[in-house]
């Protein structure tokens, strides 16, 4: 997206807040990080992880008992630490987050100096080795692409067979622009093969419903000027969004599955 398009989305989301825009000081907060660690262990670790690595996924799409309705984000994370000022962290601790398990620490009886100590400890994460969930998977390309030596129809059939060979079941084939234009204007030379593995899907949703960003599984097949290519999103590129080691593992597993299917289909 272009910068002005991104700014337009930000402005639209900001417009949901009918009050004045919230601003935070960029000045560092002084506190006792050693004492802050003790308080973090007592009040924060149950949700955010012992080292700020983020909470375990909750599978909120399932009708079953679960620990939390919202997954606590990783705090020991370079993206969070770069964007959240000390004042913002302090405000969150003091006021809580309505609609989430993040309650006001002031209402829990902590004094402002205690909250300053927690802020100092969280800020100290910048000087500590990254938590496992904050380690971004190394991605060479956001899209996995393979050239096919076959025509479009044969390549589609090869993908469907490779899907079956790798313990997925084939769902459907549809044009890439299905639903985006009228049927008579759909491009038959650009199609998507949908497939799934129910066991993997159940496991993935049990960790966190955000895996819907790369599920159901799909591979795109495009013919352009007589050349056929097979491609899919590289799930590992989503690592920087998830901040969760379990989801990272699934991203890696899905990348391997996509790559294997595409390679078998284009041999």
mmCIF file of C-alpha atoms in Angstrom:
data_model
loop_
_atom_site.group_PDB
_atom_site.id
_atom_site.type_symbol
_atom_site.label_atom_id
_atom_site.label_comp_id
_atom_site.label_asym_id
_atom_site.label_seq_id
_atom_site.Cartn_x
_atom_site.Cartn_y
_atom_site.Cartn_z
ATOM 1 C CA UNK A 1 0.000 0.000 0.000
ATOM 2 C CA UNK A 2 1.051 3.582 -0.571
ATOM 3 C CA UNK A 3 1.906 5.777 2.456
ATOM 4 C CA UNK A 4 -1.123 8.013 1.913
ATOM 5 C CA UNK A 5 -3.400 4.959 1.801
ATOM 6 C CA UNK A 6 -1.989 3.709 5.100
ATOM 7 C CA UNK A 7 -2.472 7.156 6.625
ATOM 8 C CA UNK A 8 -6.073 7.161 5.388
ATOM 9 C CA UNK A 9 -6.782 3.883 7.202
ATOM 10 C CA UNK A 10 -5.131 5.176 10.378
ATOM 11 C CA UNK A 11 -7.216 8.355 10.221
ATOM 12 C CA UNK A 12 -10.391 6.337 9.740
ATOM 13 C CA UNK A 13 -9.640 4.102 12.738
ATOM 14 C CA UNK A 14 -8.717 7.137 14.836
ATOM 15 C CA UNK A 15 -12.091 8.657 13.964
ATOM 16 C CA UNK A 16 -13.784 5.948 16.032
ATOM 17 C CA UNK A 17 -12.528 7.769 19.117
ATOM 18 C CA UNK A 18 -14.981 10.607 19.678
ATOM 19 C CA UNK A 19 -12.817 12.228 22.331
ATOM 20 C CA UNK A 20 -9.537 14.090 21.950
ATOM 21 C CA UNK A 21 -6.536 12.151 20.690
ATOM 22 C CA UNK A 22 -4.443 10.590 23.430
ATOM 23 C CA UNK A 23 -0.824 11.681 23.571
ATOM 24 C CA UNK A 24 1.930 10.360 25.825
ATOM 25 C CA UNK A 25 5.146 11.875 27.041
ATOM 26 C CA UNK A 26 8.325 10.418 25.584
ATOM 27 C CA UNK A 27 10.287 11.034 28.778
ATOM 28 C CA UNK A 28 11.643 7.872 30.464
ATOM 29 C CA UNK A 29 10.166 6.898 33.817
ATOM 30 C CA UNK A 30 12.555 6.273 36.680
ATOM 31 C CA UNK A 31 11.890 3.246 38.824
ATOM 32 C CA UNK A 32 13.412 0.260 40.556
ATOM 33 C CA UNK A 33 13.567 -2.494 37.925
ATOM 34 C CA UNK A 34 14.590 -5.128 40.508
ATOM 35 C CA UNK A 35 11.449 -4.481 42.537
ATOM 36 C CA UNK A 36 9.521 -4.166 39.273
ATOM 37 C CA UNK A 37 10.524 -7.698 38.330
ATOM 38 C CA UNK A 38 9.107 -9.005 41.596
ATOM 39 C CA UNK A 39 5.831 -7.209 40.959
ATOM 40 C CA UNK A 40 5.777 -8.354 37.322
ATOM 41 C CA UNK A 41 6.123 -11.967 38.471
ATOM 42 C CA UNK A 42 3.277 -11.498 40.920
ATOM 43 C CA UNK A 43 0.845 -9.489 38.819
ATOM 44 C CA UNK A 44 1.778 -9.796 35.124
ATOM 45 C CA UNK A 45 3.501 -13.102 34.368
ATOM 46 C CA UNK A 46 0.334 -15.211 34.511
ATOM 47 C CA UNK A 47 -0.942 -13.439 31.391
ATOM 48 C CA UNK A 48 2.124 -11.989 29.663
ATOM 49 C CA UNK A 49 4.532 -14.844 30.421
ATOM 50 C CA UNK A 50 7.335 -15.138 32.940
ATOM 51 C CA UNK A 51 9.731 -13.224 30.675
ATOM 52 C CA UNK A 52 7.175 -11.086 28.864
ATOM 53 C CA UNK A 53 7.047 -13.564 25.988
ATOM 54 C CA UNK A 54 3.298 -13.276 25.568
ATOM 55 C CA UNK A 55 0.371 -15.406 26.649
ATOM 56 C CA UNK A 56 -0.524 -18.785 25.296
ATOM 57 C CA UNK A 57 -3.130 -18.703 22.546
ATOM 58 C CA UNK A 58 -6.664 -19.147 23.740
ATOM 59 C CA UNK A 59 -8.576 -20.510 20.760
ATOM 60 C CA UNK A 60 -11.430 -18.077 21.304
ATOM 61 C CA UNK A 61 -13.339 -19.589 18.392
ATOM 62 C CA UNK A 62 -13.933 -22.765 20.386
ATOM 63 C CA UNK A 63 -16.851 -23.308 22.754
ATOM 64 C CA UNK A 64 -14.724 -24.773 25.502
ATOM 65 C CA UNK A 65 -13.184 -23.651 28.781
ATOM 66 C CA UNK A 66 -10.157 -21.443 28.309
ATOM 67 C CA UNK A 67 -7.839 -19.445 30.516
ATOM 68 C CA UNK A 68 -8.396 -15.984 29.029
ATOM 69 C CA UNK A 69 -10.793 -14.420 26.494
ATOM 70 C CA UNK A 70 -7.962 -12.364 24.970
ATOM 71 C CA UNK A 71 -4.372 -13.433 24.384
ATOM 72 C CA UNK A 72 -1.954 -11.180 26.254
ATOM 73 C CA UNK A 73 0.642 -9.745 23.842
ATOM 74 C CA UNK A 74 4.379 -10.144 24.099
ATOM 75 C CA UNK A 75 6.009 -7.265 25.961
ATOM 76 C CA UNK A 76 9.555 -8.561 25.504
ATOM 77 C CA UNK A 77 9.273 -7.658 21.858
ATOM 78 C CA UNK A 78 11.253 -5.087 19.852
ATOM 79 C CA UNK A 79 8.180 -3.805 18.023
ATOM 80 C CA UNK A 80 6.243 -3.174 21.218
ATOM 81 C CA UNK A 81 9.189 -1.636 23.048
ATOM 82 C CA UNK A 82 9.945 0.708 20.159
ATOM 83 C CA UNK A 83 6.369 1.958 19.831
ATOM 84 C CA UNK A 84 5.194 2.088 23.458
ATOM 85 C CA UNK A 85 6.583 4.921 25.541
ATOM 86 C CA UNK A 86 7.055 4.560 29.288
ATOM 87 C CA UNK A 87 4.107 6.888 29.816
ATOM 88 C CA UNK A 88 1.850 4.711 27.654
ATOM 89 C CA UNK A 89 2.821 1.572 29.562
ATOM 90 C CA UNK A 90 2.253 3.360 32.848
ATOM 91 C CA UNK A 91 -1.163 4.619 31.736
ATOM 92 C CA UNK A 92 -2.178 1.094 30.753
ATOM 93 C CA UNK A 93 -1.088 -0.274 34.119
ATOM 94 C CA UNK A 94 -2.873 2.448 36.045
ATOM 95 C CA UNK A 95 -6.101 2.519 34.023
ATOM 96 C CA UNK A 96 -6.324 -1.004 32.615
ATOM 97 C CA UNK A 97 -7.837 -1.955 29.262
ATOM 98 C CA UNK A 98 -11.622 -2.088 29.206
ATOM 99 C CA UNK A 99 -13.022 -5.302 27.763
ATOM 100 C CA UNK A 100 -9.841 -7.304 28.437
ATOM 101 C CA UNK A 101 -8.348 -9.092 31.468
ATOM 102 C CA UNK A 102 -5.985 -6.107 31.818
ATOM 103 C CA UNK A 103 -7.419 -4.468 34.933
ATOM 104 C CA UNK A 104 -6.320 -1.258 36.620
ATOM 105 C CA UNK A 105 -3.330 -1.918 38.864
ATOM 106 C CA UNK A 106 -4.223 1.179 40.838
ATOM 107 C CA UNK A 107 -7.534 -0.455 41.728
ATOM 108 C CA UNK A 108 -5.620 -3.583 42.699
ATOM 109 C CA UNK A 109 -3.861 -1.556 45.365
ATOM 110 C CA UNK A 110 -0.506 -0.788 43.767
ATOM 111 C CA UNK A 111 1.000 2.606 44.429
ATOM 112 C CA UNK A 112 2.286 4.823 41.650
ATOM 113 C CA UNK A 113 5.883 4.100 42.628
ATOM 114 C CA UNK A 114 5.182 0.367 42.276
ATOM 115 C CA UNK A 115 3.815 0.943 38.795
ATOM 116 C CA UNK A 116 6.890 2.992 37.919
ATOM 117 C CA UNK A 117 9.000 0.023 39.025
ATOM 118 C CA UNK A 118 7.072 -2.323 36.703
ATOM 119 C CA UNK A 119 7.497 0.120 33.820
ATOM 120 C CA UNK A 120 11.246 0.205 34.470
ATOM 121 C CA UNK A 121 11.414 -3.575 34.461
ATOM 122 C CA UNK A 122 9.476 -3.844 31.194
ATOM 123 C CA UNK A 123 11.783 -1.244 29.653
ATOM 124 C CA UNK A 124 14.769 -3.306 30.775
ATOM 125 C CA UNK A 125 13.679 -5.991 28.283
ATOM 126 C CA UNK A 126 15.434 -3.880 25.641
ATOM 127 C CA UNK A 127 18.757 -4.903 27.198
ATOM 128 C CA UNK A 128 17.895 -8.581 27.622
ATOM 129 C CA UNK A 129 18.039 -11.392 25.047
ATOM 130 C CA UNK A 130 14.841 -11.669 23.053
ATOM 131 C CA UNK A 131 12.093 -13.852 24.424
ATOM 132 C CA UNK A 132 11.400 -16.878 22.247
ATOM 133 C CA UNK A 133 8.070 -15.502 21.022
ATOM 134 C CA UNK A 134 9.678 -12.253 19.926
ATOM 135 C CA UNK A 135 12.157 -13.954 17.614
ATOM 136 C CA UNK A 136 11.045 -13.239 14.091
ATOM 137 C CA UNK A 137 11.300 -16.071 11.616
ATOM 138 C CA UNK A 138 13.763 -15.271 8.866
ATOM 139 C CA UNK A 139 11.897 -14.888 5.597
ATOM 140 C CA UNK A 140 13.637 -14.471 2.259
ATOM 141 C CA UNK A 141 10.451 -13.812 0.292
ATOM 142 C CA UNK A 142 6.852 -13.146 1.391
ATOM 143 C CA UNK A 143 5.563 -15.272 -1.489
ATOM 144 C CA UNK A 144 6.643 -18.801 -2.420
ATOM 145 C CA UNK A 145 6.787 -19.183 -6.211
ATOM 146 C CA UNK A 146 7.512 -22.167 -8.448
ATOM 147 C CA UNK A 147 7.525 -22.274 -12.252
ATOM 148 C CA UNK A 148 5.474 -25.078 -13.747
ATOM 149 C CA UNK A 149 6.552 -26.912 -16.914
ATOM 150 C CA UNK A 150 2.908 -27.879 -17.526
ATOM 151 C CA UNK A 151 -0.121 -26.042 -18.864
ATOM 152 C CA UNK A 152 -2.624 -24.483 -16.466
ATOM 153 C CA UNK A 153 -5.114 -27.355 -16.439
ATOM 154 C CA UNK A 154 -2.438 -29.994 -15.843
ATOM 155 C CA UNK A 155 -0.798 -27.920 -13.130
ATOM 156 C CA UNK A 156 -4.122 -27.553 -11.310
ATOM 157 C CA UNK A 157 -4.634 -31.306 -11.400
ATOM 158 C CA UNK A 158 -1.067 -31.854 -10.192
ATOM 159 C CA UNK A 159 -1.634 -29.519 -7.238
ATOM 160 C CA UNK A 160 -4.847 -31.345 -6.323
ATOM 161 C CA UNK A 161 -2.997 -34.677 -6.414
ATOM 162 C CA UNK A 162 -0.080 -33.323 -4.371
ATOM 163 C CA UNK A 163 -2.550 -31.976 -1.813
ATOM 164 C CA UNK A 164 -3.965 -35.473 -1.383
ATOM 165 C CA UNK A 165 -0.506 -37.029 -1.236
ATOM 166 C CA UNK A 166 0.372 -34.796 1.721
ATOM 167 C CA UNK A 167 -2.660 -35.672 3.868
ATOM 168 C CA UNK A 168 -4.762 -32.646 2.989
ATOM 169 C CA UNK A 169 -8.153 -32.881 1.374
ATOM 170 C CA UNK A 170 -9.004 -30.887 -1.708
ATOM 171 C CA UNK A 171 -11.732 -28.290 -1.285
ATOM 172 C CA UNK A 172 -12.411 -26.384 -4.495
ATOM 173 C CA UNK A 173 -10.941 -24.416 -7.372
ATOM 174 C CA UNK A 174 -12.104 -20.894 -8.078
ATOM 175 C CA UNK A 175 -10.841 -17.938 -10.057
ATOM 176 C CA UNK A 176 -8.633 -15.449 -8.292
ATOM 177 C CA UNK A 177 -11.114 -12.633 -8.867
ATOM 178 C CA UNK A 178 -14.206 -14.631 -7.893
ATOM 179 C CA UNK A 179 -16.648 -12.323 -6.125
ATOM 180 C CA UNK A 180 -14.673 -9.234 -7.117
ATOM 181 C CA UNK A 181 -16.250 -8.938 -10.545
ATOM 182 C CA UNK A 182 -19.118 -10.396 -12.560
ATOM 183 C CA UNK A 183 -18.731 -14.070 -13.595
ATOM 184 C CA UNK A 184 -18.319 -13.168 -17.273
ATOM 185 C CA UNK A 185 -15.297 -10.998 -16.428
ATOM 186 C CA UNK A 186 -13.470 -13.509 -14.236
ATOM 187 C CA UNK A 187 -10.029 -14.480 -15.507
ATOM 188 C CA UNK A 188 -9.905 -18.277 -16.012
ATOM 189 C CA UNK A 189 -6.105 -18.101 -16.243
ATOM 190 C CA UNK A 190 -5.769 -17.138 -12.578
ATOM 191 C CA UNK A 191 -7.181 -19.684 -10.134
ATOM 192 C CA UNK A 192 -6.910 -20.687 -6.486
ATOM 193 C CA UNK A 193 -6.883 -24.250 -5.190
ATOM 194 C CA UNK A 194 -8.318 -24.481 -1.667
ATOM 195 C CA UNK A 195 -7.468 -27.401 0.601
ATOM 196 C CA UNK A 196 -7.376 -28.250 4.279
ATOM 197 C CA UNK A 197 -6.252 -30.665 6.977
ATOM 198 C CA UNK A 198 -8.892 -30.814 9.730
ATOM 199 C CA UNK A 199 -6.445 -32.053 12.354
ATOM 200 C CA UNK A 200 -4.037 -29.202 11.611
ATOM 201 C CA UNK A 201 -6.890 -26.696 11.492
ATOM 202 C CA UNK A 202 -8.186 -27.832 14.882
ATOM 203 C CA UNK A 203 -4.693 -27.662 16.368
ATOM 204 C CA UNK A 204 -4.052 -24.223 14.906
ATOM 205 C CA UNK A 205 -7.324 -22.673 16.059
ATOM 206 C CA UNK A 206 -6.707 -24.145 19.488
ATOM 207 C CA UNK A 207 -3.613 -21.958 19.728
ATOM 208 C CA UNK A 208 -4.996 -18.728 18.351
ATOM 209 C CA UNK A 209 -7.706 -17.812 15.816
ATOM 210 C CA UNK A 210 -5.334 -15.400 14.069
ATOM 211 C CA UNK A 211 -4.072 -18.390 12.091
ATOM 212 C CA UNK A 212 -7.083 -17.634 9.911
ATOM 213 C CA UNK A 213 -4.689 -15.271 8.152
ATOM 214 C CA UNK A 214 -3.238 -18.278 6.351
ATOM 215 C CA UNK A 215 -6.075 -20.809 6.697
ATOM 216 C CA UNK A 216 -7.797 -22.386 4.868
ATOM 217 C CA UNK A 217 -4.785 -23.426 2.848
ATOM 218 C CA UNK A 218 -4.678 -22.124 -0.701
ATOM 219 C CA UNK A 219 -2.319 -22.129 -3.650
ATOM 220 C CA UNK A 220 -2.655 -19.750 -6.578
ATOM 221 C CA UNK A 221 -1.910 -20.850 -10.142
ATOM 222 C CA UNK A 222 -1.453 -18.201 -12.809
ATOM 223 C CA UNK A 223 -0.818 -18.421 -16.539
ATOM 224 C CA UNK A 224 0.729 -15.323 -18.125
ATOM 225 C CA UNK A 225 2.000 -15.199 -21.698
ATOM 226 C CA UNK A 226 2.082 -18.989 -21.829
ATOM 227 C CA UNK A 227 4.097 -19.302 -18.609
ATOM 228 C CA UNK A 228 2.480 -21.027 -15.627
ATOM 229 C CA UNK A 229 3.490 -20.252 -12.066
ATOM 230 C CA UNK A 230 2.377 -21.784 -8.776
ATOM 231 C CA UNK A 231 2.495 -19.540 -5.734
ATOM 232 C CA UNK A 232 1.327 -19.094 -2.167
ATOM 233 C CA UNK A 233 1.822 -16.690 0.698
ATOM 234 C CA UNK A 234 4.798 -17.584 2.880
ATOM 235 C CA UNK A 235 3.144 -18.098 6.303
ATOM 236 C CA UNK A 236 6.429 -17.312 8.043
ATOM 237 C CA UNK A 237 6.106 -13.670 6.970
ATOM 238 C CA UNK A 238 3.284 -13.418 9.528
ATOM 239 C CA UNK A 239 5.694 -14.166 12.363
ATOM 240 C CA UNK A 240 6.233 -10.467 13.018
ATOM 241 C CA UNK A 241 2.497 -10.035 13.587
ATOM 242 C CA UNK A 242 1.894 -13.007 15.868
ATOM 243 C CA UNK A 243 4.625 -12.607 18.531
ATOM 244 C CA UNK A 244 3.921 -16.171 19.586
ATOM 245 C CA UNK A 245 6.354 -19.086 19.419
ATOM 246 C CA UNK A 246 3.580 -21.660 18.970
ATOM 247 C CA UNK A 247 2.185 -19.777 16.000
ATOM 248 C CA UNK A 248 5.715 -19.416 14.637
ATOM 249 C CA UNK A 249 6.013 -23.197 14.737
ATOM 250 C CA UNK A 250 2.774 -23.566 12.780
ATOM 251 C CA UNK A 251 3.885 -20.921 10.286
ATOM 252 C CA UNK A 252 7.028 -22.957 9.673
ATOM 253 C CA UNK A 253 5.050 -26.172 9.371
ATOM 254 C CA UNK A 254 2.684 -24.623 6.839
ATOM 255 C CA UNK A 255 5.555 -23.194 4.787
ATOM 256 C CA UNK A 256 7.040 -26.672 4.509
ATOM 257 C CA UNK A 257 3.676 -28.112 3.463
ATOM 258 C CA UNK A 258 3.108 -25.443 0.814
ATOM 259 C CA UNK A 259 6.624 -25.845 -0.529
ATOM 260 C CA UNK A 260 6.355 -29.649 -0.709
ATOM 261 C CA UNK A 261 2.996 -29.541 -2.506
ATOM 262 C CA UNK A 262 4.194 -26.955 -5.001
ATOM 263 C CA UNK A 263 7.408 -28.833 -5.715
ATOM 264 C CA UNK A 264 5.563 -32.124 -6.264
ATOM 265 C CA UNK A 265 3.083 -30.389 -8.561
ATOM 266 C CA UNK A 266 5.806 -28.892 -10.758
ATOM 267 C CA UNK A 267 8.207 -31.833 -11.064
#
